Short mmCIF file of C-alpha atoms in Angstrom, two decimals:
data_model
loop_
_atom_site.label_atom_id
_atom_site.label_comp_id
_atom_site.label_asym_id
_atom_site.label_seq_id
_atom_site.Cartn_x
_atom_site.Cartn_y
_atom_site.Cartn_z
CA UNK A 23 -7.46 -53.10 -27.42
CA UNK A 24 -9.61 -55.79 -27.48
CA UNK A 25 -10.09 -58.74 -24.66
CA UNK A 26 -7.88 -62.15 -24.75
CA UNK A 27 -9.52 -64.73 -26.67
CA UNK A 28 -7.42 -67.05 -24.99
CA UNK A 29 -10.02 -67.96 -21.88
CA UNK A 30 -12.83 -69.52 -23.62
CA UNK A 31 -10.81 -71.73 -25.62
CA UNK A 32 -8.75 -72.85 -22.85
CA UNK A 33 -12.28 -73.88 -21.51
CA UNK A 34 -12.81 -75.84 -24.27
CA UNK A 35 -15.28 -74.53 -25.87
CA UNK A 36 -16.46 -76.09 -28.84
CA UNK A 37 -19.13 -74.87 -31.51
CA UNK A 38 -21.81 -76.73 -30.85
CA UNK A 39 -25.64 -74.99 -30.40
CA UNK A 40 -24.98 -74.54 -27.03
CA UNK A 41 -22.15 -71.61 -28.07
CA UNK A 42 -24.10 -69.27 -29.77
CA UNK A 43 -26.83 -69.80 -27.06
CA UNK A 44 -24.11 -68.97 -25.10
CA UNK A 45 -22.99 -65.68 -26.94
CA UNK A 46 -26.49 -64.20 -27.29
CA UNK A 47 -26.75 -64.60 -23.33
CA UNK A 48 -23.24 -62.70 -23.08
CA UNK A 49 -24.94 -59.76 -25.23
CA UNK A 50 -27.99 -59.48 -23.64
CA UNK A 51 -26.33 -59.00 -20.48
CA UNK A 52 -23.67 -56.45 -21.23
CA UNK A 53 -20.77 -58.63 -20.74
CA UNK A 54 -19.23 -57.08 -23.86
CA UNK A 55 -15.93 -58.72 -23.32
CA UNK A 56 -16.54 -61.93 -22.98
CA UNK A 57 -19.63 -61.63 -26.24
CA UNK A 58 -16.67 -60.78 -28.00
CA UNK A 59 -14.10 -63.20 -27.51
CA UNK A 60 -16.70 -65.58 -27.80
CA UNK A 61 -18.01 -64.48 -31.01
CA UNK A 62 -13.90 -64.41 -32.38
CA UNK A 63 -13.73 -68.18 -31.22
CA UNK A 64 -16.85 -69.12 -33.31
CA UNK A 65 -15.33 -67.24 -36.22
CA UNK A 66 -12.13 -68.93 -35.93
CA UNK A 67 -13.39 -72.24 -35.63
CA UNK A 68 -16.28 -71.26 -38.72
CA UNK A 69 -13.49 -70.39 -40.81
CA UNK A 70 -12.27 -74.08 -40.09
CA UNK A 71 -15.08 -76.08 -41.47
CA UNK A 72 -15.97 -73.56 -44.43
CA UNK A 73 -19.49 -75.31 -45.83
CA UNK A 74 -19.65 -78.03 -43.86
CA UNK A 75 -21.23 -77.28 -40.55
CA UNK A 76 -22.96 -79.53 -38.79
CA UNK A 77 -26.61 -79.36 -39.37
CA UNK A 78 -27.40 -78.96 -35.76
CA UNK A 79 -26.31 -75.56 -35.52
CA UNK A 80 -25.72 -74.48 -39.71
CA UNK A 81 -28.85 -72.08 -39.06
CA UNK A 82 -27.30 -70.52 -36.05
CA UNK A 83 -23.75 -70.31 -38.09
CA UNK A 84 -25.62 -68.64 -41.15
CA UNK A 85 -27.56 -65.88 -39.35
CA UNK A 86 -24.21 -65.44 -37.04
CA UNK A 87 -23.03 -64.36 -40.80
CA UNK A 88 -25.55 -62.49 -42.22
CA UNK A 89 -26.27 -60.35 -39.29
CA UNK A 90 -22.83 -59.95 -38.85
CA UNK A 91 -22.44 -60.13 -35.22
CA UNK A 92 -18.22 -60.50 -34.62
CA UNK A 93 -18.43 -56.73 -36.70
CA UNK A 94 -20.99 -55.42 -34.74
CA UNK A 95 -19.47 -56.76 -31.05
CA UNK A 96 -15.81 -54.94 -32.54
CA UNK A 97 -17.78 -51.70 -32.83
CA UNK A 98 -19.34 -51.59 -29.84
CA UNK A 99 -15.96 -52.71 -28.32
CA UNK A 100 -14.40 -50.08 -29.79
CA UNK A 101 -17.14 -47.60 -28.85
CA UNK A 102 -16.76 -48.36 -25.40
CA UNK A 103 -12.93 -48.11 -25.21
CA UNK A 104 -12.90 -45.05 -27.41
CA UNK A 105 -15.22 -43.22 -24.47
CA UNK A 106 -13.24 -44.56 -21.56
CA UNK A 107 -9.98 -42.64 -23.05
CA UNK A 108 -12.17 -40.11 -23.60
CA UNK A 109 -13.28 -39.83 -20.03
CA UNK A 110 -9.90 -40.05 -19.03
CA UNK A 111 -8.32 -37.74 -21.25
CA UNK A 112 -6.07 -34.82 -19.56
CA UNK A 113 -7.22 -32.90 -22.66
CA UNK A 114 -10.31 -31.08 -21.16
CA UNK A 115 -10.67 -27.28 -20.24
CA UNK A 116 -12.92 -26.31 -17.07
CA UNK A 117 -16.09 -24.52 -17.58
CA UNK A 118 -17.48 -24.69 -14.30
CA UNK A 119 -17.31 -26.33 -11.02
CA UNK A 120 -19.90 -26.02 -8.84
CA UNK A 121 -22.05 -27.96 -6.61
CA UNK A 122 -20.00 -31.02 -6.85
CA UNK A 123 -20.48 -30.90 -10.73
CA UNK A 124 -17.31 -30.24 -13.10
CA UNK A 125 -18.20 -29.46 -16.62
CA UNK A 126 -15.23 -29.54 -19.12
CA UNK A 127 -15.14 -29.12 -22.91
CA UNK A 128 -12.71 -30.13 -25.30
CA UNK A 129 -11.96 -28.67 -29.11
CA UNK A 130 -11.44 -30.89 -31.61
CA UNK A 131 -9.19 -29.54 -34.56
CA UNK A 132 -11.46 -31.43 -36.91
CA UNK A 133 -14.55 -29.62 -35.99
CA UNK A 134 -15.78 -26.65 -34.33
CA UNK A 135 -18.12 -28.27 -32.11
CA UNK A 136 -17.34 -28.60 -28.32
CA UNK A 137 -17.03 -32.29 -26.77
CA UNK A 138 -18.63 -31.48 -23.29
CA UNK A 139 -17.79 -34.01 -20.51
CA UNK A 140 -19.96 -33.84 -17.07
CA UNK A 141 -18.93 -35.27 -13.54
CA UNK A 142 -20.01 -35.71 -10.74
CA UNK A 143 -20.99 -37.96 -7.44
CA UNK A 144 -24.42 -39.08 -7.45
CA UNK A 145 -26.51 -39.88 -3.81
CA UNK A 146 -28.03 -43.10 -5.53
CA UNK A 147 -27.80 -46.03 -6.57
CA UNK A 148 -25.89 -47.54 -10.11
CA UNK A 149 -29.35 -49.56 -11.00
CA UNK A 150 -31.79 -46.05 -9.62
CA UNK A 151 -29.31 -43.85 -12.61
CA UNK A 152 -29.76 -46.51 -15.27
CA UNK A 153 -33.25 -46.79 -15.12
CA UNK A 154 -33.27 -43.38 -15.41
CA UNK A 155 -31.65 -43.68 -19.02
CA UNK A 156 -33.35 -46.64 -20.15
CA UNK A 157 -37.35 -46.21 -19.52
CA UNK A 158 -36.71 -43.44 -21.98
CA UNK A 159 -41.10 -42.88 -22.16
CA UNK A 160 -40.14 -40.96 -19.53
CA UNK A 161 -37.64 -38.40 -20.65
CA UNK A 162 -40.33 -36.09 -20.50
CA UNK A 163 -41.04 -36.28 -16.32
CA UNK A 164 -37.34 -35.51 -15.57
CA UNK A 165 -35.31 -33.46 -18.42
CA UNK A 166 -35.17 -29.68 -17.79
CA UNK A 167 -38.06 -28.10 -20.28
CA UNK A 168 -37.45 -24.36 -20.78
CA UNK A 169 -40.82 -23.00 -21.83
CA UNK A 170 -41.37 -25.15 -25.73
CA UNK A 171 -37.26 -25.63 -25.97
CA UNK A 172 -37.00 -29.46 -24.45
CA UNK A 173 -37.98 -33.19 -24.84
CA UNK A 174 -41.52 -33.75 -26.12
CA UNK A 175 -41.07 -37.78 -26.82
CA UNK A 176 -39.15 -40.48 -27.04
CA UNK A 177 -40.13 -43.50 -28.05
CA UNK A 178 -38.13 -47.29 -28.44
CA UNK A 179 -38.17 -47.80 -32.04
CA UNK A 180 -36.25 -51.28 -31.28
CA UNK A 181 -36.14 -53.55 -28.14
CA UNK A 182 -32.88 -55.39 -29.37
CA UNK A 183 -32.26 -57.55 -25.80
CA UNK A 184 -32.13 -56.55 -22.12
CA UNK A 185 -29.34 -53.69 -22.60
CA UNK A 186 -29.91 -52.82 -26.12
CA UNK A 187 -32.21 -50.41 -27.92
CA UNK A 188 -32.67 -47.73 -30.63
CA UNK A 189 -34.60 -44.68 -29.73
CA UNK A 190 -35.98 -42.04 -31.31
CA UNK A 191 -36.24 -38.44 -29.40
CA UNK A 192 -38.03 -35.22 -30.37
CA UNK A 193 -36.90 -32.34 -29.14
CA UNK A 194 -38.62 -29.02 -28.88
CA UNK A 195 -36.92 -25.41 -30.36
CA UNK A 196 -38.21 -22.15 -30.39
CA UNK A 197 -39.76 -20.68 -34.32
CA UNK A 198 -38.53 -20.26 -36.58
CA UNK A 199 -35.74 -22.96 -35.66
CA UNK A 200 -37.01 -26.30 -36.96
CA UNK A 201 -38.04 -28.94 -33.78
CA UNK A 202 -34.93 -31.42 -34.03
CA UNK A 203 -35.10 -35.58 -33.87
CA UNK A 204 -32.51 -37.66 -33.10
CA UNK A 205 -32.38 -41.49 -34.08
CA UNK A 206 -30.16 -43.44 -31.74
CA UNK A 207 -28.47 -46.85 -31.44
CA UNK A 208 -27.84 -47.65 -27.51
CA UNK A 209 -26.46 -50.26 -25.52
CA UNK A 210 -24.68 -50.97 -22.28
CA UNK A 211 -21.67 -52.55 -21.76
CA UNK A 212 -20.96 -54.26 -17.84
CA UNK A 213 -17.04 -53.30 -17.30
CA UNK A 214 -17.34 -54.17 -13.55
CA UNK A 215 -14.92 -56.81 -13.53
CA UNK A 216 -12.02 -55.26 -15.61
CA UNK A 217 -12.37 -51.23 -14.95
CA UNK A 218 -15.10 -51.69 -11.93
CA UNK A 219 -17.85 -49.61 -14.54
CA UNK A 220 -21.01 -50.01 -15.74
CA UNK A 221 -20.87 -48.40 -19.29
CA UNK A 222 -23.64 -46.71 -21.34
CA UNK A 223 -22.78 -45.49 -24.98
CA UNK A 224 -25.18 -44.42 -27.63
CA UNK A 225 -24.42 -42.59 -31.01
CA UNK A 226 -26.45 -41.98 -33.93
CA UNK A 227 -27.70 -44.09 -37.04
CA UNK A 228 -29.00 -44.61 -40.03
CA UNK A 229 -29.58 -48.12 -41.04
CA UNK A 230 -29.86 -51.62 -38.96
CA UNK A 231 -26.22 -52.51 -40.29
CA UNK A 232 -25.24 -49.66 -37.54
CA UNK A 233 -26.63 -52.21 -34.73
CA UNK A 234 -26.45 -55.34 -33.18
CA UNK A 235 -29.23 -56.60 -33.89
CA UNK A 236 -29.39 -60.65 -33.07
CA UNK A 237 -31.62 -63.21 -33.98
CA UNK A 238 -34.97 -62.72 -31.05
CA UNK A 239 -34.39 -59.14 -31.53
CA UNK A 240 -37.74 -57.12 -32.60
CA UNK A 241 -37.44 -54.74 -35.36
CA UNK A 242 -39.31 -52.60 -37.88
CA UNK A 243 -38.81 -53.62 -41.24
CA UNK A 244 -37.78 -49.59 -41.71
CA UNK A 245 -36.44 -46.89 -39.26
CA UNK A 246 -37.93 -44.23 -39.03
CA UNK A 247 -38.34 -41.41 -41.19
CA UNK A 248 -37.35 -37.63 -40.37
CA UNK A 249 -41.26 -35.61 -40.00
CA UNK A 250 -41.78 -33.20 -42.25
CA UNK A 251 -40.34 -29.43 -40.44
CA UNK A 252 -38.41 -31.53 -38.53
CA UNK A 253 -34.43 -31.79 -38.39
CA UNK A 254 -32.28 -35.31 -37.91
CA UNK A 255 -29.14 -34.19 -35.50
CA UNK A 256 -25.73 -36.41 -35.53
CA UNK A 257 -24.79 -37.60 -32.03
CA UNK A 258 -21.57 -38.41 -32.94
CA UNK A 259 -21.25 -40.04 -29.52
CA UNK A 260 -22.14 -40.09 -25.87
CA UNK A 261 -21.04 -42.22 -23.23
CA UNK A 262 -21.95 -42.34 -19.64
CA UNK A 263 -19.05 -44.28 -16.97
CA UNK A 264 -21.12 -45.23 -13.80
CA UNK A 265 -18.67 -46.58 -11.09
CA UNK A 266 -20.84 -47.54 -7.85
CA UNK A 267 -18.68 -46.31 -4.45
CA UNK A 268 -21.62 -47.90 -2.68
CA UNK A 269 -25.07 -49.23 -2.43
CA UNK A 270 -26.12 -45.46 -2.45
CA UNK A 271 -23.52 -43.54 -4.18
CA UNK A 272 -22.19 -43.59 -7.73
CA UNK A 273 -19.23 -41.45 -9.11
CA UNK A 274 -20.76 -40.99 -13.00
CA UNK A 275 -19.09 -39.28 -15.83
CA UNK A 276 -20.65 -38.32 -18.75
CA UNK A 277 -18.94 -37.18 -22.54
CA UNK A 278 -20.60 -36.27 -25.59
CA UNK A 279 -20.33 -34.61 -28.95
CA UNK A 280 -23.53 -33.64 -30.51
CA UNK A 281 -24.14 -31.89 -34.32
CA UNK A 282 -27.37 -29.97 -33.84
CA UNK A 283 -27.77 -28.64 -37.19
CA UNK A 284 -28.21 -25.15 -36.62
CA UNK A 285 -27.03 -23.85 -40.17
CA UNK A 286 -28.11 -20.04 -38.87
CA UNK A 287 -26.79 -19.91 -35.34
CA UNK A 288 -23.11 -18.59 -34.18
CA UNK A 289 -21.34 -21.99 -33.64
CA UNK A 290 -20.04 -19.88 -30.34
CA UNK A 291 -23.92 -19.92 -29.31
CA UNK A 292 -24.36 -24.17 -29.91
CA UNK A 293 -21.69 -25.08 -27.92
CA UNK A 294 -22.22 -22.28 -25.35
CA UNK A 295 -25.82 -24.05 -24.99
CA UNK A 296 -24.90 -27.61 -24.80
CA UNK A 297 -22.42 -27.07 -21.74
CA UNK A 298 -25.39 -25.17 -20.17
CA UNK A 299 -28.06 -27.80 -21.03
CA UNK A 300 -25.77 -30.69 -19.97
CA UNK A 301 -25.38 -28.98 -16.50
CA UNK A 302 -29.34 -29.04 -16.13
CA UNK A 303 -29.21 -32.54 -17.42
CA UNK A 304 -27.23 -33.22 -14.71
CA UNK A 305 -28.59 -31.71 -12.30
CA UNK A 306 -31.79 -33.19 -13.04
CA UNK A 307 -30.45 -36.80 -13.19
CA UNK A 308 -28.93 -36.28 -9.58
CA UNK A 309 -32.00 -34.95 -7.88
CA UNK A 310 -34.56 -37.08 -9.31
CA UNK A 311 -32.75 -39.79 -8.50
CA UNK A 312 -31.76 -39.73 -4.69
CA UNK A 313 -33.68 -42.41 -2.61
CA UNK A 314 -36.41 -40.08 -1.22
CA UNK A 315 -37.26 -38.97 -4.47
CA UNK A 316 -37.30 -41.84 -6.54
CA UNK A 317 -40.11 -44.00 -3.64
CA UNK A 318 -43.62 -44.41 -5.39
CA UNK A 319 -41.99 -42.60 -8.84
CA UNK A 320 -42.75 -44.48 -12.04
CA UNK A 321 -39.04 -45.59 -12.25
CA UNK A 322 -39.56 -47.18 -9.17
CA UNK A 323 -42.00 -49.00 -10.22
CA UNK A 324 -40.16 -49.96 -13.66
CA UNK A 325 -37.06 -51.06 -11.10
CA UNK A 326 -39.60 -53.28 -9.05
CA UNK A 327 -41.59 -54.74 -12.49
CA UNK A 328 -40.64 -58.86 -12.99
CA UNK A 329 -41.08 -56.93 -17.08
CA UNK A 330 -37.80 -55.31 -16.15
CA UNK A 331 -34.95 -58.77 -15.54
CA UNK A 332 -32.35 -56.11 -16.71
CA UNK A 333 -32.47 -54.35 -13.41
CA UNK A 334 -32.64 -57.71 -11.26
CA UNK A 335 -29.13 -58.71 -13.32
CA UNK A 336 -27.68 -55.12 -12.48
CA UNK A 337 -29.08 -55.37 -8.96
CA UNK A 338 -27.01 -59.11 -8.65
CA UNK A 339 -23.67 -57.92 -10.80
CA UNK A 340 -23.93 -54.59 -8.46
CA UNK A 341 -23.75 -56.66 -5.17
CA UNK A 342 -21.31 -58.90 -6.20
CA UNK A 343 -18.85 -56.31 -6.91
CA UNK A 344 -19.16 -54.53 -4.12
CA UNK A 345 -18.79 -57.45 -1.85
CA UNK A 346 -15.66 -58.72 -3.72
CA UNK A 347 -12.55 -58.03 -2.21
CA UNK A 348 -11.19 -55.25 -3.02
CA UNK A 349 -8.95 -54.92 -5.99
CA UNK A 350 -6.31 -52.63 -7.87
CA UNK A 351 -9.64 -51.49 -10.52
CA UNK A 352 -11.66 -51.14 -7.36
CA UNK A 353 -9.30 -49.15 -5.42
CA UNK A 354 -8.13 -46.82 -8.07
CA UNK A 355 -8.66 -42.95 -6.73
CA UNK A 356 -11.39 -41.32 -7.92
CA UNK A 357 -11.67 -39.25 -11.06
CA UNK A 358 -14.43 -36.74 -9.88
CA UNK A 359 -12.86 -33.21 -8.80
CA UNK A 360 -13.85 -32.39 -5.12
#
C-alpha cells in the first residue's frame, strides 16, 4: 500500500523549483515515503498544466519525465513493502537455530529455489551494520572465503545519491564451475518513523530503466558487461530489516532469493549451500561488527570520513528515534526467536 499523499498538499505545497529540490533531498536520504508522495503531488499537479510549465522549473519537470522518477519511487516502494511481508511471513520452515541465529527457508511453488531468511540480534550499532553493506570495496576483508569459493571484488559501478548504488560482485567457484558475477541495483529506504526500520533492498538488473537514477547522479554511459568464463546470477531479491533496540544493539533480519545458475548441480545441493553460506554471512556480519572489533578497522574509518554524510544522517535519524517517546511501532515485541 502506498503512503497518503494527503500531507504534503495539505502543506501547501506548490510546484515551484523549490519541490523537486525538495524531492531529490527526500531520495537521497531514504525517506522513501515521503519521495513518493511528493513525487505523486508533482505528477498530479504536471498533469494540470500539460505544456505550459513555467519556465523556471520546465527543465526540472522534463527530466522528472524522462527519467521517470514517480515509476521508479513505486518500485522501490513496492520492493520495500514486498520484503517487509516477506520478513513477516508465518510461511517459513526452521533450518537451524543456534547461537542466537534462526535460519528459515521457504518453497515457492513457482520455483525450486529456496527463499532463505536469517535473524538474529546484533551487539552493534544500526549505522556500524550499514556501513558494513555499503563500503562494498570491502566485501573482501569480512565475507567467509572457503579456499577460491568466495568474494574476489566488488566494485560501485554507480554512486546514484547518499543511499543509492549499483554494484557489481565477483564471486569465486571451484573448476570447472564458471566464477559467477552479479550486477545489482541497491538502495535504502529509512522506515523509522512508520515501522521503527531502517530498510536495505537490492535485486538484480539489467538496464538503467531498472534504477532510480536522478538528475546529479553519476553513471556509465553502459553497465557492465558479463567477462568472458564468467556467469551473470539473478538476485531476484534481498532485503535486510535493521530495527535498532539501542545505541549498541540491533535486531536485523535478512531474506533473499538468489538464481545461481548452476545448470549441472542437484537443485537439492544450491539451496542446501545458500542456507549454509548465509549462516557464515551472518555470522561474519555479527562479529566483525561488535564495538571492539570494529575500533581502528577501515569501516571505522569510512563511519568517521566528512566523504561519508550518509552515516552522519543515520547517526542523527538513529538518535532521534531512540529518544522519541515510545510508540505502538516502537514497542511492538520482537520478531527474533530467543
Amino acid at each position: 500500500m502506498e503512503p497518503s499523499h494527503s500531507s504534503l498538499e495539505d502543506e501547501g505545497l506548490s510546484l515551484t523549483a523549490e519541490t523537486f529540490v525538495q524531492l531529490y533531498r527526500f531520495i537521497d536520504e531514504a525517506r522513501l515515503d515521503k519521495a513518493l508522495s511528493c513525487a505523486v503531488h508533482i505528477a498530479n499537479a504536471a498533469e494540470h498544466l500539460r505544456d505550459s510549465a513555467p519556465a523556471s522549473f520546465a527543465d526540472d519537470l522534463k527530466e522528472f519525465r524522462d527519467r521517470k522518477v514517480l515509476e521508479a519511487l513505486q518500485r522501490d516502494w513496492e520492493v520495500v513493502e514486498r520484503t517487509k511481508e516477506l520478513l513477516s511471513s508465518a510461511d517459513w520452515l526452521r533450518v537451524s537455530h543456534s547461537a542466537g541465529i534462526a535460519v528459515d527457508y521457504h518453497n515457492d511453488q513457482h520455483s525450486p529455489l529456496h527463499s532463505i531468511r536469517v535473524q538474529g540480534v546484533l551487539d552493534s550499532g544500526a549505522e556500524s551494520i550499514v556501513a558494513f553493506l555499503r563500503e562494498v570495496d570491502l566485501y573482501e576483508t569480512w565475507l567467509p572465503r572457503f579456499g577460491r569459493i568466495g568474494f574476489r571484488r566488488c566494485e560501485e559501478v554507480a554512486d546514484l545519491g547518499m543511499t543509492r548504488m549499483v554494484v557489481c560482485n565477483l564471486v569465486g567457484c571451484l573448476p570447472p564451475i564458471s566464477d559467477r558475477d552479479a550486477l545489482m541495483y541497491a538502495f535504502a529506504a529509512d522506515m523509522l518513523d512508520t515501522s521503527g526500520e531502517v530498510m536495505v533492498c537490492a535485486r538484480s538488473i539489467s538496464s538503467w530503466d531498472d534504477a532510480l537514477v536522478t538528475p546529479g547522479s553519476h553513471v556509465r554511459a553502459e553497465l557492465p558487461d558479463v567477462p568472458k568464463r564468467v556467469v551473470r546470477v539473478d538476485l531476484q531479491y534481498c532485503g535486510m530489516a535493521l530495527r535498532p533496540v539501542s545505541a549498541n544493539r540491533t535486531e536485523v533480519r535478512l531474506a533473499f532469493c538468489l538464481d545461481p545458475k548452476l545448470r549441472y548441480v542437484p537443485l537439492t545441493l544450491v539451496n542446501w549451500a545458500a542456507k549454509k553460506l548465509a549462516h557464515y554471512a551472518f555470522v561474519a556480519l555479527r562479529e566483525r561488527t561488535k564495538p571492539e572489533k570494529m575500533a581502528g578497522s577501515l569501516h571505522a574509518e569510512r563511519l568517521a570520513s566528512p566523504d561519508r554524510p550518509v552515516y552522519d544522517l543515520l547517526r542523527k535519524r538513529l538518535r532521534e528515534k531512540l529518544q522519541s517517546p515510545v510508540d505502538e511501532d516502537a514497542s511492538a515485541p520482537s520478531q527474533i526467536p530467543n
